[in-house]
């Protein structure tokens, strides 16, 4: 069955620390990959997406993600986090039907 | 611009009671509409999607049903809630291409 794994459920960082959130998926075909973010009290919103082309994708607010096909991974990175990055982050795979498959999410807390 | 509304934001219901959650989209026509649920400790799971009025596809057998009485209205219902129906329910919409979906604010349902 298709699945998405996010290895870190809770991450706590100090401001200016670097961030990497892991995401692995299990699906053998062509996939579209997404990272969504939900800030406290706000809607789930798209952070970045990969459909094809350059495997290094840049999103909003300084985030980027790298698609490594051989590792079935799509890790999210940010060189220097800010307090305002405190949120829950979801990795998702779109497999060509109407279905997104989401990971369980990672709660990031950035300490000022 | 397009906006998506969900209500209520939170709901506490007794076991065996009925449920009706509503989702409406503004600023677009003929959207694809989706209901997702996040149960505790699990990723977001697609429950239903609809590509048009009266057209509902169910992804997971369960105690819930969905209806789309109008183009931009999507309703999630249950005749008798179970404890296992507790969770966070998200409505989403997309254009004709389902690979990028936009989410509402969600409803947190607690069944006691």
Short mmCIF file of C-alpha atoms in Angstrom, two decimals:
data_model
loop_
_atom_site.label_atom_id
_atom_site.label_comp_id
_atom_site.label_asym_id
_atom_site.label_seq_id
_atom_site.Cartn_x
_atom_site.Cartn_y
_atom_site.Cartn_z
CA UNK A 1 0.00 0.00 0.00
CA UNK A 2 1.13 3.53 -0.65
CA UNK A 3 2.41 5.34 2.40
CA UNK A 4 4.31 8.40 3.50
CA UNK A 5 6.60 8.38 6.53
CA UNK A 6 7.69 11.39 8.47
CA UNK A 7 10.31 10.28 10.92
CA UNK A 8 10.30 13.21 13.30
CA UNK A 9 7.04 13.80 15.10
CA UNK A 10 8.28 16.64 17.29
CA UNK A 11 11.26 18.88 16.66
CA UNK A 12 12.46 21.69 18.89
CA UNK A 13 15.07 24.13 17.60
CA UNK A 14 16.51 27.45 18.61
CA UNK A 15 16.24 30.39 16.27
CA UNK A 16 18.91 30.43 13.54
CA UNK A 17 19.37 26.67 13.74
CA UNK A 18 19.17 24.68 10.53
CA UNK A 19 16.18 22.47 9.86
CA UNK A 20 15.77 19.22 8.02
CA UNK A 21 12.54 17.23 8.19
CA UNK A 22 12.55 13.78 6.70
CA UNK A 23 9.92 12.37 4.39
CA UNK A 24 9.94 8.99 2.66
CA UNK A 25 7.24 7.54 0.48
CA UNK A 26 6.48 4.13 -0.87
CA UNK A 27 5.13 4.24 -4.39
CA UNK A 28 6.74 2.88 -7.49
CA UNK A 29 5.21 5.09 -10.12
CA UNK A 30 5.39 8.76 -11.00
CA UNK A 31 4.55 10.92 -8.03
CA UNK A 32 3.96 14.54 -7.28
CA UNK A 33 5.36 15.55 -3.91
CA UNK A 34 4.27 18.28 -1.56
CA UNK A 35 5.04 19.89 1.73
CA UNK A 36 2.17 21.60 3.50
CA UNK A 37 2.38 23.73 6.63
CA UNK A 38 -0.22 24.58 9.22
CA UNK A 39 0.60 27.56 11.41
CA UNK A 40 -1.26 27.80 14.72
CA UNK A 41 -4.85 28.79 14.09
CA UNK A 42 -4.45 28.90 10.31
CA UNK A 43 -5.38 26.81 7.30
CA UNK A 44 -3.17 24.09 5.95
CA UNK A 45 -1.24 25.81 3.17
CA UNK A 46 1.11 24.73 0.42
CA UNK A 47 4.80 25.28 1.19
CA UNK A 48 6.28 23.79 -1.98
CA UNK A 49 5.73 21.07 -4.53
CA UNK A 50 7.67 18.90 -6.92
CA UNK A 51 6.21 17.60 -10.17
CA UNK A 52 9.25 17.16 -12.42
CA UNK A 53 12.51 18.80 -13.44
CA UNK A 54 15.07 20.14 -11.01
CA UNK A 55 14.90 17.90 -7.92
CA UNK A 56 15.76 20.82 -5.66
CA UNK A 57 12.58 22.78 -5.16
CA UNK A 58 12.35 26.17 -3.54
CA UNK A 59 9.20 27.22 -1.73
CA UNK A 60 7.92 30.10 0.27
CA UNK A 61 9.61 31.60 3.33
CA UNK A 62 13.06 30.27 2.52
CA UNK A 63 12.12 26.58 2.56
CA UNK A 64 13.45 24.10 0.04
CA UNK A 65 13.12 20.38 -0.52
CA UNK A 66 15.14 17.84 -2.43
CA UNK A 67 13.63 14.93 -4.30
CA UNK A 68 15.94 11.91 -4.28
CA UNK A 69 14.28 9.28 -6.40
CA UNK A 70 16.68 6.48 -5.45
CA UNK A 71 15.90 7.01 -1.79
CA UNK A 72 12.16 7.69 -2.24
CA UNK A 73 12.73 10.80 -0.17
CA UNK A 74 11.61 14.41 -0.23
CA UNK A 75 13.21 16.11 2.76
CA UNK A 76 12.38 19.65 3.74
CA UNK A 77 15.16 22.06 4.68
CA UNK A 78 15.69 25.59 5.86
CA UNK A 79 19.14 26.97 6.64
CA UNK A 80 18.05 29.23 9.50
CA UNK A 81 14.69 28.90 11.22
CA UNK A 82 12.75 31.71 12.81
CA UNK A 83 10.29 31.72 15.69
CA UNK A 84 7.53 32.27 13.14
CA UNK A 85 8.29 28.87 11.58
CA UNK A 86 6.66 27.20 14.56
CA UNK A 87 3.99 25.05 12.92
CA UNK A 88 3.04 21.55 11.90
CA UNK A 89 4.53 20.31 8.63
CA UNK A 90 3.00 17.62 6.44
CA UNK A 91 4.59 15.74 3.59
CA UNK A 92 2.19 14.42 0.94
CA UNK A 93 2.28 12.37 -2.22
CA UNK A 94 -0.17 12.68 -5.07
CA UNK A 95 -0.23 9.43 -6.95
CA UNK A 96 -2.29 10.31 -9.99
CA UNK A 97 -5.76 9.56 -8.75
CA UNK A 98 -7.66 12.09 -6.68
CA UNK A 99 -5.87 11.04 -3.57
CA UNK A 100 -3.22 12.77 -1.56
CA UNK A 101 -1.42 10.47 0.84
CA UNK A 102 -0.21 12.40 3.83
CA UNK A 103 2.40 11.69 6.44
CA UNK A 104 1.53 11.97 10.12
CA UNK A 105 3.05 15.42 10.39
CA UNK A 106 5.95 16.98 12.27
CA UNK A 107 5.36 19.57 14.94
CA UNK A 108 8.16 22.11 14.89
CA UNK A 109 8.71 24.45 17.79
CA UNK A 110 11.26 27.22 17.41
CA UNK A 111 12.50 28.80 20.59
CA UNK A 112 13.17 32.53 20.49
CA UNK B 1 -9.65 35.12 -5.02
CA UNK B 2 -10.87 31.75 -3.86
CA UNK B 3 -11.76 31.07 -0.26
CA UNK B 4 -12.97 27.98 1.52
CA UNK B 5 -15.09 27.94 4.64
CA UNK B 6 -15.85 25.19 7.10
CA UNK B 7 -18.11 25.14 10.11
CA UNK B 8 -18.29 24.60 12.90
CA UNK B 9 -14.67 25.00 13.98
CA UNK B 10 -15.11 22.66 16.94
CA UNK B 11 -17.83 20.23 17.88
CA UNK B 12 -18.44 17.93 20.80
CA UNK B 13 -21.10 15.30 20.22
CA UNK B 14 -22.35 12.25 22.15
CA UNK B 15 -22.04 8.76 20.73
CA UNK B 16 -25.07 7.91 18.62
CA UNK B 17 -25.91 11.49 17.70
CA UNK B 18 -26.06 12.72 14.09
CA UNK B 19 -23.42 14.85 12.41
CA UNK B 20 -23.42 17.48 9.73
CA UNK B 21 -20.29 19.39 8.75
CA UNK B 22 -20.47 21.95 5.99
CA UNK B 23 -17.89 23.24 3.56
CA UNK B 24 -18.36 26.00 1.00
CA UNK B 25 -16.01 27.43 -1.58
CA UNK B 26 -16.16 30.93 -3.03
CA UNK B 27 -14.54 32.46 -6.07
CA UNK B 28 -14.44 29.42 -8.33
CA UNK B 29 -16.83 27.31 -10.34
CA UNK B 30 -17.13 23.55 -10.61
CA UNK B 31 -14.34 22.77 -8.15
CA UNK B 32 -13.34 19.28 -7.15
CA UNK B 33 -14.14 18.94 -3.45
CA UNK B 34 -12.60 16.67 -0.84
CA UNK B 35 -13.14 15.58 2.75
CA UNK B 36 -10.10 14.43 4.76
CA UNK B 37 -9.83 13.25 8.35
CA UNK B 38 -6.87 13.21 10.69
CA UNK B 39 -7.30 10.82 13.57
CA UNK B 40 -4.99 11.07 16.57
CA UNK B 41 -1.44 10.03 15.65
CA UNK B 42 -2.27 9.40 12.03
CA UNK B 43 -1.86 11.28 8.77
CA UNK B 44 -4.62 12.96 6.86
CA UNK B 45 -6.78 10.39 5.13
CA UNK B 46 -9.04 11.10 2.16
CA UNK B 47 -12.64 10.16 2.96
CA UNK B 48 -14.64 11.42 -0.02
CA UNK B 49 -14.18 13.43 -3.15
CA UNK B 50 -16.59 14.96 -5.62
CA UNK B 51 -16.07 16.14 -9.18
CA UNK B 52 -19.56 17.61 -9.56
CA UNK B 53 -23.00 18.10 -8.07
CA UNK B 54 -24.39 14.83 -6.82
CA UNK B 55 -21.19 12.94 -7.67
CA UNK B 56 -19.54 11.42 -4.61
CA UNK B 57 -16.72 8.91 -4.46
CA UNK B 58 -15.89 7.18 -1.21
CA UNK B 59 -12.34 6.19 -0.44
CA UNK B 60 -12.76 4.43 2.87
CA UNK B 61 -15.75 2.43 4.12
CA UNK B 62 -17.00 4.02 7.29
CA UNK B 63 -19.80 5.44 9.32
CA UNK B 64 -19.87 8.66 7.32
CA UNK B 65 -21.46 9.91 4.12
CA UNK B 66 -21.02 12.96 1.95
CA UNK B 67 -23.29 14.99 -0.28
CA UNK B 68 -22.86 17.84 -2.73
CA UNK B 69 -26.21 19.55 -3.13
CA UNK B 70 -24.76 22.63 -4.83
CA UNK B 71 -21.70 23.30 -6.96
CA UNK B 72 -19.67 24.85 -4.16
CA UNK B 73 -21.13 23.10 -1.13
CA UNK B 74 -19.91 19.83 0.33
CA UNK B 75 -21.47 18.23 3.39
CA UNK B 76 -20.17 15.45 5.59
CA UNK B 77 -22.78 13.56 7.59
CA UNK B 78 -23.37 10.69 9.91
CA UNK B 79 -26.61 9.23 11.24
CA UNK B 80 -25.00 7.87 14.41
CA UNK B 81 -21.55 8.93 15.55
CA UNK B 82 -19.05 6.46 16.96
CA UNK B 83 -16.17 7.18 19.31
CA UNK B 84 -13.80 6.39 16.44
CA UNK B 85 -15.25 9.28 14.42
CA UNK B 86 -13.38 11.73 16.61
CA UNK B 87 -10.72 13.65 14.73
CA UNK B 88 -9.88 16.68 12.69
CA UNK B 89 -11.88 17.03 9.49
CA UNK B 90 -10.57 19.06 6.61
CA UNK B 91 -12.36 20.11 3.46
CA UNK B 92 -10.32 20.93 0.37
CA UNK B 93 -10.89 22.03 -3.17
CA UNK B 94 -8.98 21.87 -6.41
CA UNK B 95 -9.46 22.89 -9.99
CA UNK B 96 -10.04 20.31 -12.68
CA UNK B 97 -6.51 19.10 -12.08
CA UNK B 98 -6.56 17.48 -8.64
CA UNK B 99 -2.82 17.59 -8.05
CA UNK B 100 -2.88 20.86 -6.08
CA UNK B 101 -5.50 21.12 -3.38
CA UNK B 102 -6.40 24.02 -1.10
CA UNK B 103 -7.60 23.36 2.41
CA UNK B 104 -10.16 24.87 4.71
CA UNK B 105 -9.62 25.68 8.41
CA UNK B 106 -10.91 22.33 9.61
CA UNK B 107 -13.39 21.09 12.20
CA UNK B 108 -12.23 19.36 15.35
CA UNK B 109 -14.83 16.75 16.30
CA UNK B 110 -14.84 15.05 19.67
CA UNK B 111 -17.28 12.21 20.20
CA UNK B 112 -17.86 11.36 23.85
#
